[in-house]
mmCIF file of C-alpha atoms and ligand atoms in Angstrom:
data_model
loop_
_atom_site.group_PDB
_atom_site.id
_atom_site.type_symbol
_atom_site.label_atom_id
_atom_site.label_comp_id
_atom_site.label_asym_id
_atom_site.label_seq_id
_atom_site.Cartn_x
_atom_site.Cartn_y
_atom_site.Cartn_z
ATOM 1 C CA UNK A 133 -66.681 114.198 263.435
ATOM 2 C CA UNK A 134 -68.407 111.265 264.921
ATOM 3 C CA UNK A 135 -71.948 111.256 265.781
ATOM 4 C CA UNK A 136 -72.673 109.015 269.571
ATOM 5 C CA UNK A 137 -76.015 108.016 271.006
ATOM 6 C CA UNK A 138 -74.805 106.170 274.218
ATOM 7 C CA UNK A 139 -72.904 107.146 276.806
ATOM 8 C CA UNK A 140 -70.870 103.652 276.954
ATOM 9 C CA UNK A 141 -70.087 104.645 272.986
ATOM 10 C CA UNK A 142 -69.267 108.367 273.786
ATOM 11 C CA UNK A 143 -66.967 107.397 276.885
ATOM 12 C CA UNK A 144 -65.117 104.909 274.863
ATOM 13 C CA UNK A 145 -64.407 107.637 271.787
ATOM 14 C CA UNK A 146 -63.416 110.317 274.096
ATOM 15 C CA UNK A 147 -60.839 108.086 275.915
ATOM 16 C CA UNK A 148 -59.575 107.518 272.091
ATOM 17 C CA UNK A 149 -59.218 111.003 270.912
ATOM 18 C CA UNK A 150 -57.885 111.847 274.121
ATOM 19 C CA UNK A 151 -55.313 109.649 273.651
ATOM 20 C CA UNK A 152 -54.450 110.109 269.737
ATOM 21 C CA UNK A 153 -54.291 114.400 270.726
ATOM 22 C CA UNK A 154 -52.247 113.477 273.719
ATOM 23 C CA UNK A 155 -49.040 111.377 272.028
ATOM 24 C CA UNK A 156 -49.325 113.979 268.918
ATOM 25 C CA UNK A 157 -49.402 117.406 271.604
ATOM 26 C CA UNK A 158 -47.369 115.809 274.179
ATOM 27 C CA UNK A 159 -49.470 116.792 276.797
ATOM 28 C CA UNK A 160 -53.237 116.113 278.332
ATOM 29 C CA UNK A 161 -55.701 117.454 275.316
ATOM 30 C CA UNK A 162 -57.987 120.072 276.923
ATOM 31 C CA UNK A 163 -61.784 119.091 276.215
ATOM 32 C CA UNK A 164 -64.479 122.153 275.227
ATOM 33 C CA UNK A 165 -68.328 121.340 275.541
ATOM 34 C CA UNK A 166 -70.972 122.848 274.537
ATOM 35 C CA UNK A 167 -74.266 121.602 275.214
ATOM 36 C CA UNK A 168 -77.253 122.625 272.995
ATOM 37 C CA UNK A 169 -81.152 121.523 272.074
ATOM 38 C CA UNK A 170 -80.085 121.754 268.655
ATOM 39 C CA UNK A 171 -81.494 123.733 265.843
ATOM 40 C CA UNK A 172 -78.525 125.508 265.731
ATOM 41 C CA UNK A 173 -77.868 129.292 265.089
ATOM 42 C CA UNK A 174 -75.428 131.589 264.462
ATOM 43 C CA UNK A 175 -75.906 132.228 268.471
ATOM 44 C CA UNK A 176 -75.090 128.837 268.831
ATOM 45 C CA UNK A 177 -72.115 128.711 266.620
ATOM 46 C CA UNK A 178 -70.542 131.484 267.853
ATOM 47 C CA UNK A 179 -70.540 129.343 271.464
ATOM 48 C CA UNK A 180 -68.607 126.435 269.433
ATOM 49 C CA UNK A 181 -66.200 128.412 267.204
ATOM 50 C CA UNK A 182 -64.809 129.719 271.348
ATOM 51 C CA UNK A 183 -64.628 126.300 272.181
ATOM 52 C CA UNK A 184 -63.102 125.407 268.577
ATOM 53 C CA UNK A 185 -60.336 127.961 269.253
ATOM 54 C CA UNK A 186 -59.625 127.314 272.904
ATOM 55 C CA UNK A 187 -59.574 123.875 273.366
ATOM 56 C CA UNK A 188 -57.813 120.847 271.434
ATOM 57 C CA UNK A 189 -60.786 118.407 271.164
ATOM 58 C CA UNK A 190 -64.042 119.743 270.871
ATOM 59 C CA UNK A 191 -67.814 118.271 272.109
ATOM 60 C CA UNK A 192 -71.168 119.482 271.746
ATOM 61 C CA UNK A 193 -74.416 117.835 272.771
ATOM 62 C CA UNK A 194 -77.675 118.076 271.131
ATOM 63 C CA UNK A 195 -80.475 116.647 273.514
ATOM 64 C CA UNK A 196 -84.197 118.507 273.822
ATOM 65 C CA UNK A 197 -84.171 117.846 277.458
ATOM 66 C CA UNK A 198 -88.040 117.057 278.727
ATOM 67 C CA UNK A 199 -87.082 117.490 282.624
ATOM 68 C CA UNK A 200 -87.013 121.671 281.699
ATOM 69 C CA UNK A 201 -90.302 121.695 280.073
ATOM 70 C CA UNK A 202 -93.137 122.333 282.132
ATOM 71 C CA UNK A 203 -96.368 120.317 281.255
ATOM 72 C CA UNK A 204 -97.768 123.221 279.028
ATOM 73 C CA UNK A 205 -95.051 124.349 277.750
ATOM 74 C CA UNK A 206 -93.554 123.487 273.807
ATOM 75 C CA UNK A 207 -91.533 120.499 274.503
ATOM 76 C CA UNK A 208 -93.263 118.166 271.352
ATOM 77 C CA UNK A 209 -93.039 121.408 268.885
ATOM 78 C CA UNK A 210 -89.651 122.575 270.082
ATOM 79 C CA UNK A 211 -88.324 122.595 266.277
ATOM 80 C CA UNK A 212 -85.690 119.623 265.453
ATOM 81 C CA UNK A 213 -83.413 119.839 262.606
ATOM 82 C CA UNK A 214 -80.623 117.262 263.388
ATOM 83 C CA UNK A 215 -78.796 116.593 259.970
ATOM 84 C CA UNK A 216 -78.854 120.181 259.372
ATOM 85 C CA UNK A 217 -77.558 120.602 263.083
ATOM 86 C CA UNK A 218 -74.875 118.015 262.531
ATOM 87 C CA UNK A 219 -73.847 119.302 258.997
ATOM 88 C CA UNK A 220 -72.731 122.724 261.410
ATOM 89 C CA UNK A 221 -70.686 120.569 263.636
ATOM 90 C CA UNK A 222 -69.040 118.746 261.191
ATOM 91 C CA UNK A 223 -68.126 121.978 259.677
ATOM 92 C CA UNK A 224 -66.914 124.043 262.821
ATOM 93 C CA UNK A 225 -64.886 120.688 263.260
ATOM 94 C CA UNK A 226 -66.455 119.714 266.133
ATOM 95 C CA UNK A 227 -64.758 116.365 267.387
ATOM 96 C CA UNK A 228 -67.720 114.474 268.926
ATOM 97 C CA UNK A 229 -71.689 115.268 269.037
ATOM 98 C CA UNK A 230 -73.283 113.573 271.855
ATOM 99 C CA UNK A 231 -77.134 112.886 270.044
ATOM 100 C CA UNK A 232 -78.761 110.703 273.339
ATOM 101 C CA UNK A 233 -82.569 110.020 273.808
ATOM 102 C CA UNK A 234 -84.377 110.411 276.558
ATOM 103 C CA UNK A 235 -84.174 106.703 277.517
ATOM 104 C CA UNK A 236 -80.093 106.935 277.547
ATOM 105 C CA UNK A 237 -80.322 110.037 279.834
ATOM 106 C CA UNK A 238 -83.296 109.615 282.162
ATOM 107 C CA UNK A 239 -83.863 105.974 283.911
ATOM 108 C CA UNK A 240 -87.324 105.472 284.394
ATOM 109 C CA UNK A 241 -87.332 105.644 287.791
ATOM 110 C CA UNK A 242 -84.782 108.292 288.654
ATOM 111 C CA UNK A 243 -85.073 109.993 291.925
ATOM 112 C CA UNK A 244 -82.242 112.385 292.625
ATOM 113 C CA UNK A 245 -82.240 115.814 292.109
ATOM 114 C CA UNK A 246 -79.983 119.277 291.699
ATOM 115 C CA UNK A 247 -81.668 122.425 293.213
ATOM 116 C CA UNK A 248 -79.182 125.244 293.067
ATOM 117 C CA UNK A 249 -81.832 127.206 295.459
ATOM 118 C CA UNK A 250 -82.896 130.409 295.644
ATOM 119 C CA UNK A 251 -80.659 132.111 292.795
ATOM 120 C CA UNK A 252 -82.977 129.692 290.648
ATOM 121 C CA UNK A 253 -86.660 131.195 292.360
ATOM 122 C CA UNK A 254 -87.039 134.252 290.311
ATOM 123 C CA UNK A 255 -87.776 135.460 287.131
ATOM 124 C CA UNK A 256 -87.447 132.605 284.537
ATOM 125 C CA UNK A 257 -87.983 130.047 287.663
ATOM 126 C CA UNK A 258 -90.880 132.079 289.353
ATOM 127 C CA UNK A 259 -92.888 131.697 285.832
ATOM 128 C CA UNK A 260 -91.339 128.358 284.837
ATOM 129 C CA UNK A 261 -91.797 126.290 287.992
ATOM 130 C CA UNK A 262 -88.885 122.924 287.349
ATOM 131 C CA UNK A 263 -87.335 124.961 284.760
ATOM 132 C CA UNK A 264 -84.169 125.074 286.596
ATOM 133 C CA UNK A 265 -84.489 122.401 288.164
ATOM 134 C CA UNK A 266 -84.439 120.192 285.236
ATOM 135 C CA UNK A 267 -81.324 122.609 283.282
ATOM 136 C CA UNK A 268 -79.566 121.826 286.012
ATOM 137 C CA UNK A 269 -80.011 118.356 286.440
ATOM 138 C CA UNK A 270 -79.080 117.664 282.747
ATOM 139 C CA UNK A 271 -75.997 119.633 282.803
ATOM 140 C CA UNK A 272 -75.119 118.004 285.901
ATOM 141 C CA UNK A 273 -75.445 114.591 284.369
ATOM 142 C CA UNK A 274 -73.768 115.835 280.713
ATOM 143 C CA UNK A 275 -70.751 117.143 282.557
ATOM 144 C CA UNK A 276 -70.451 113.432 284.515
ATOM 145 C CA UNK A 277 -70.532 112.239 281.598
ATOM 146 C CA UNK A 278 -68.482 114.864 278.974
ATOM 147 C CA UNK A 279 -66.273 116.003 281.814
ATOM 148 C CA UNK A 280 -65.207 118.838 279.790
ATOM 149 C CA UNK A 281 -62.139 121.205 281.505
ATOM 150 C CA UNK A 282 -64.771 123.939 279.542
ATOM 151 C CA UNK A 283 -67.997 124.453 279.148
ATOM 152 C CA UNK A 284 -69.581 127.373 276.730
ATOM 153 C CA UNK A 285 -72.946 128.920 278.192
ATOM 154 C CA UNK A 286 -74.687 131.829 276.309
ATOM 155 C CA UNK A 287 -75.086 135.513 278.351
ATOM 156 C CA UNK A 288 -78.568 135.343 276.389
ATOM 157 C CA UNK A 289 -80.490 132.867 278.830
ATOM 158 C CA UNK A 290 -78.316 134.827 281.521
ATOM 159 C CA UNK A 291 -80.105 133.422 284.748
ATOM 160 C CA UNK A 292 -79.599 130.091 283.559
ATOM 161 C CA UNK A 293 -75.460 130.989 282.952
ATOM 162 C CA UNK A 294 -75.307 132.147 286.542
ATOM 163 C CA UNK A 295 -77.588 128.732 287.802
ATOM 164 C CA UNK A 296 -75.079 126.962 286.160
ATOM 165 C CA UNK A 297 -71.754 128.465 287.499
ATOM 166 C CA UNK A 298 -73.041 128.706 290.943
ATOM 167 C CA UNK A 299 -73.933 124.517 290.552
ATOM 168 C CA UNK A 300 -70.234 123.908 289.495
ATOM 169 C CA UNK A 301 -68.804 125.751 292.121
ATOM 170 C CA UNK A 302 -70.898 124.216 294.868
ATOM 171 C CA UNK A 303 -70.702 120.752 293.480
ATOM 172 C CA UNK A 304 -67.141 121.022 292.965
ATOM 173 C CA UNK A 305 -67.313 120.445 289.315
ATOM 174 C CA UNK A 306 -63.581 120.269 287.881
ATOM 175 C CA UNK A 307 -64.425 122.473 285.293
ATOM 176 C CA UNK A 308 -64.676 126.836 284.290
ATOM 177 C CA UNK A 309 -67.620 127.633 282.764
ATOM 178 C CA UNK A 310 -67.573 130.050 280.204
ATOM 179 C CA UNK A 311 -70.000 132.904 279.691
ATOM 180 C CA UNK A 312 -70.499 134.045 275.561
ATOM 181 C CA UNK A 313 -71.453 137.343 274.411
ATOM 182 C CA UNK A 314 -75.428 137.150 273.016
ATOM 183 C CA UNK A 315 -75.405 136.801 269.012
ATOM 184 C CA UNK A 316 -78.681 139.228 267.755
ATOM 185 C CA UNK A 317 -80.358 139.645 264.383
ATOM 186 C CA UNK A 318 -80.200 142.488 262.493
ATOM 187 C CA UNK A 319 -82.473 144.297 264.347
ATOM 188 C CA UNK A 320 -81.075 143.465 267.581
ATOM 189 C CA UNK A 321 -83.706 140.742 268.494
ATOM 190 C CA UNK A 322 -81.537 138.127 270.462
ATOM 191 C CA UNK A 323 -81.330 134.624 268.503
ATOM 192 C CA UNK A 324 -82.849 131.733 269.281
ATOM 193 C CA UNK A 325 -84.495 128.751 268.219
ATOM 194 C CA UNK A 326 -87.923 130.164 269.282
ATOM 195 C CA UNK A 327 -88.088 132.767 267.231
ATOM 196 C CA UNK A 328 -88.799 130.442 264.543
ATOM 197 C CA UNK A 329 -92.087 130.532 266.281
ATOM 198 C CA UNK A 330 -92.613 134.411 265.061
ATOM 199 C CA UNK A 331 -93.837 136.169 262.021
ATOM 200 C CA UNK A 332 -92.339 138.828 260.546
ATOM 201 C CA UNK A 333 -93.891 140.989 261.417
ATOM 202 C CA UNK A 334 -93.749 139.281 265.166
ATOM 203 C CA UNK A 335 -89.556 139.841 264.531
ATOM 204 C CA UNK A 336 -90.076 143.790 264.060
ATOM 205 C CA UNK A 337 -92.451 143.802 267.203
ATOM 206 C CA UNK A 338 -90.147 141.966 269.161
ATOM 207 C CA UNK A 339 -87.166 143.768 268.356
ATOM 208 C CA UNK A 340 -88.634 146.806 270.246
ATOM 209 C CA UNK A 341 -87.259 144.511 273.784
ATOM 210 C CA UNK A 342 -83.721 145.164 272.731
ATOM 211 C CA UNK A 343 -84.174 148.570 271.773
ATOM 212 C CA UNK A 344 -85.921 148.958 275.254
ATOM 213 C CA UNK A 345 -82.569 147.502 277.163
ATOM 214 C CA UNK A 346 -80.743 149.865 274.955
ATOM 215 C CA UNK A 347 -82.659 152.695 276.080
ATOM 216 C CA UNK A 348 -82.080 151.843 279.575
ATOM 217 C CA UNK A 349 -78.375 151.021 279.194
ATOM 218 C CA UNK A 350 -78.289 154.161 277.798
ATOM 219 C CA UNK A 351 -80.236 156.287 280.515
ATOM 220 C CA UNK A 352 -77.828 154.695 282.885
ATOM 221 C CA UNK A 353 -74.704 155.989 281.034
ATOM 222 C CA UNK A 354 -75.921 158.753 281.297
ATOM 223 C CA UNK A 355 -76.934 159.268 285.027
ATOM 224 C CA UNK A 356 -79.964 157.394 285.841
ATOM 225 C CA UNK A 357 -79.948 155.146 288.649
ATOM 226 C CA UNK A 358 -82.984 154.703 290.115
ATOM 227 C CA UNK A 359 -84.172 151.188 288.840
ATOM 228 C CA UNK A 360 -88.093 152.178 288.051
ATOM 229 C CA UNK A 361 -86.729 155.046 285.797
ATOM 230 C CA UNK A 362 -84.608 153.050 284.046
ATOM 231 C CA UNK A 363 -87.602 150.202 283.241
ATOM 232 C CA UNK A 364 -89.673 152.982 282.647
ATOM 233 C CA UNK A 365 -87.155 153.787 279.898
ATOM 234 C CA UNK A 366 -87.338 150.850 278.687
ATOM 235 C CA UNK A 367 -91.024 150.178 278.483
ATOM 236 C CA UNK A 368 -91.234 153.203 276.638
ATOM 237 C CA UNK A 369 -89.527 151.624 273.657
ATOM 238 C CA UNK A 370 -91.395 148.713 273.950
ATOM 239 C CA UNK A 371 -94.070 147.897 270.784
ATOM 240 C CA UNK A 372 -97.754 147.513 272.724
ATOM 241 C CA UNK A 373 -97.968 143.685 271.297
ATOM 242 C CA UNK A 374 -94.637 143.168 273.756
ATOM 243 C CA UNK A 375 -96.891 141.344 276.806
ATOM 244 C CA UNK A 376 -94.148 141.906 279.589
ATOM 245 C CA UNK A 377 -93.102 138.991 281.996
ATOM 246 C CA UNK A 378 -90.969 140.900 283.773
ATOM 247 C CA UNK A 379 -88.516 143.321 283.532
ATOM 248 C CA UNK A 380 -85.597 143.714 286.249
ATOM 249 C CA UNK A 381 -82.319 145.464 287.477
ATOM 250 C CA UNK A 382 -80.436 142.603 289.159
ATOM 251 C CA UNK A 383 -77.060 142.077 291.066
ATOM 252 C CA UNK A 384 -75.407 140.516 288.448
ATOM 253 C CA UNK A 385 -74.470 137.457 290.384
ATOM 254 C CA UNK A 386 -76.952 136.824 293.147
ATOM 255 C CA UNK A 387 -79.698 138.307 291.213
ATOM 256 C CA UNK A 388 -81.213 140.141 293.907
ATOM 257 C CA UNK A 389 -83.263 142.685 292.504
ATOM 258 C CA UNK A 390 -81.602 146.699 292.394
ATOM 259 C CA UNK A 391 -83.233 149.488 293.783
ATOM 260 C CA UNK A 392 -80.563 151.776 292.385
ATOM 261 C CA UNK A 393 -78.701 150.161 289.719
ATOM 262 C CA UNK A 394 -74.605 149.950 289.814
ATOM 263 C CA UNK A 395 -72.443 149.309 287.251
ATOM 264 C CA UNK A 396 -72.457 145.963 286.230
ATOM 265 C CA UNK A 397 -75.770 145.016 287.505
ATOM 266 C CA UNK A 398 -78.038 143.114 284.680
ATOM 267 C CA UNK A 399 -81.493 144.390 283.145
ATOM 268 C CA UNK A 400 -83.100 141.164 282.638
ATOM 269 C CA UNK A 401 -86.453 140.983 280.594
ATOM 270 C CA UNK A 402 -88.814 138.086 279.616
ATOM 271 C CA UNK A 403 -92.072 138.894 277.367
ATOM 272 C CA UNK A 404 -94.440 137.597 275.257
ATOM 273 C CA UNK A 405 -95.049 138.580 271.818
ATOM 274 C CA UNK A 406 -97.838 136.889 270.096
ATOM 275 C CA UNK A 407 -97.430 133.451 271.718
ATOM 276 C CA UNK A 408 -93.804 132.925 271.939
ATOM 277 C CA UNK A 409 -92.260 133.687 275.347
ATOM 278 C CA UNK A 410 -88.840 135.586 274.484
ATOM 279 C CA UNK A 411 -86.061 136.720 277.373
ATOM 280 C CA UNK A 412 -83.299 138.901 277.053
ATOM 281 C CA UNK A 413 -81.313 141.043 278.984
ATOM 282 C CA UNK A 414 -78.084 144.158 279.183
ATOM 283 C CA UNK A 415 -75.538 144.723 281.289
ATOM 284 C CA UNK A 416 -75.755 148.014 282.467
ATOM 285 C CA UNK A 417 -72.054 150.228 281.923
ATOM 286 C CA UNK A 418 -70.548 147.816 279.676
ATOM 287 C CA UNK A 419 -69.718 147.761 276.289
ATOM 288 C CA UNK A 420 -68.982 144.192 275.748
ATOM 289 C CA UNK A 421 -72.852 142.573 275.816
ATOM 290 C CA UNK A 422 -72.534 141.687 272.253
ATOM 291 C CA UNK A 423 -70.922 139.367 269.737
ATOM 292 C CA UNK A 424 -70.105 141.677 267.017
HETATM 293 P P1 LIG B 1209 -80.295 126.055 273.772
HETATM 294 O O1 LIG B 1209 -80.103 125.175 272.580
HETATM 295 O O2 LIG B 1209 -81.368 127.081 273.611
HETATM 296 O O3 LIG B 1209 -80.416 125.262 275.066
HETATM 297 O O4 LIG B 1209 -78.956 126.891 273.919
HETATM 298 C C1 LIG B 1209 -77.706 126.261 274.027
HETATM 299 C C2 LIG B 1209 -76.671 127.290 274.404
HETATM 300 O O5 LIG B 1209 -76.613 128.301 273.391
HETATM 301 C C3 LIG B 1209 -76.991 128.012 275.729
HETATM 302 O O6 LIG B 1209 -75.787 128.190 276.458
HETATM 303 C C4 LIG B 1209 -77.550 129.316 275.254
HETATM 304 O O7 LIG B 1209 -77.392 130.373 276.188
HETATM 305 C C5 LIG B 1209 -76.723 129.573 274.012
HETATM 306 N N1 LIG B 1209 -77.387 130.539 273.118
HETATM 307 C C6 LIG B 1209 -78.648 130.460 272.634
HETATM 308 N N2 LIG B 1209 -78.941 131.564 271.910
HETATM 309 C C7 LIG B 1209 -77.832 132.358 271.955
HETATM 310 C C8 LIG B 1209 -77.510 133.657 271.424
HETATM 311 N N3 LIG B 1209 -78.370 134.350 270.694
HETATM 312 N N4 LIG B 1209 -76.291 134.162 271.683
HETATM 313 C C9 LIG B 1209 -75.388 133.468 272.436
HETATM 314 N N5 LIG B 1209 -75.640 132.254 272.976
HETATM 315 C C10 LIG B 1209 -76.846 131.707 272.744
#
């Protein structure tokens, strides 16, 4: 595994690999990416032991991206633990980890922009004003410079899988991107790197939003449409220290929010518990929403 900080550095050990895989496989390597803000867990493994399996060289990126932050938010206490991060790579047998900082991806006077639109406006983007904005510029710029014929996105920041898909199609990025099943805890909280953030007892109180999408998954097997019943189902599950955000029934793909649920359609959640801001979500009919 070899660890890059520059672009010029990553660009020229690409081309190499590429070209080592090619005259041993005969054929154009395929190139998996997945692109990360580190502190890796198992949710995040699980995205690079897919890419591991389905393509010949293998890329990840680990870059706490400031553009996504908004001013109050936890960019400088966003938890950083890059040699244990690497030490995961190097084990999945990652090929290349792309480590920039901010100076190698940002020029100080950068001007352009990637707005997917409206898809981006509500939930996560209504409360996180830039959010978006600033994913999406990033994973513009990492495929430019990655150009991966993959890329692995997680199901469990769902809005910003479908931002992301709907940017590569309209920018005609030559690439599929690949949706992963969410990895959960024990309890069924969702992983991520912010719930490093919680207590335990802050775990057991927030594991009551996945038992809520349960309960509404479940209503809707068995009959419930109506999209207020089905939140109200899920409330109900919901620990009182759960500070609600929102809590949707979505078209799956444009996001527009359900009267009647169908099928398919996506419960999305974000809440608070204590002061760590937590999202989730279910798709309604399926059986396939986790990694198990
Ligand atoms: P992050 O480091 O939070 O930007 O996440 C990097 C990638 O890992 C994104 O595509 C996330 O959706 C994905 N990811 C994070 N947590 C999980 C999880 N619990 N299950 C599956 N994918 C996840």
């Amino acid at each position: 595994m070899q660890v890059v900080r520059t672009i010029a550095e990553f660009l020229r050990l690409k081309r190499h690999l590429c070209r080592q895989d090619a005259s041993e496989k005969l054929r154009r390597p395929s190139v998996g990416f997945v692109p990360t803000m580190g502190n890796l867990h198992d949710g995040h493994m699980a995205l690079i032991r897919r890419m591991q399996k389905d393509d010949d060289i293998g890329v990840a990126s680990i870059f706490v991206n400031p553009a996504q932050f908004g001013p109050a938010e936890d960019l400088t206490k966003y938890p950083r633990t890059l040699e244990d991060d690497l030490r995961k790579c190097d084990e999945a047998g990652v090929h290349l980890v792309f480590v920039p900082d901010e100076s190698e991806m940002y020029h100080p006077d950068r001007s352009t922009e990637v707005a997917v639109g409206e898809i981006t406006e509500r939930y996560c983007g209504a409360s996180r004003p830039g959010h978006f904005e600033g994913v999406s510029l990033v994973v513009a710029k990492l495929f430019n410079i990655v150009q991966p014929d993959r890329a692995y996105f997680g199901l469990k920041d769902y809005q910003q899988y479908r931002v992301i898909e709907r940017m590569a199609r309209d920018l005609d990025f030559p690439l599929e991107v690949v949706p992963c099943p969410t990895v959960r805890e024990w309890n069924g909280l969702a992983m991520s790197s912010r719930n490093n953030y919680l207590s335990p007892e802050e775990k057991t109180v927030a594991s009551t939003i996945y038992a809520g999408l349960c309960a509404a998954a479940i209503a809707f097997n068995g009959g419930v449409s109506d999209a207020a019943e089905l939140v109200r189902k899920a409330q109900a599950e919901l620990d009182d220290a759960v500070k609600l955000e929102y809590l949707e029934v979505a078209h799956p793909e444009t996001l527009e929010p359900r009267a009647v649920a169908e099928r398919g359609d996506v419960m999305l959640v974000a809440a608070k518990v204590g002061a760590t801001r937590l999202i989730d979500n279910i798709i309604l009919g399926s059986e396939t929403n986790n990694a198990d």
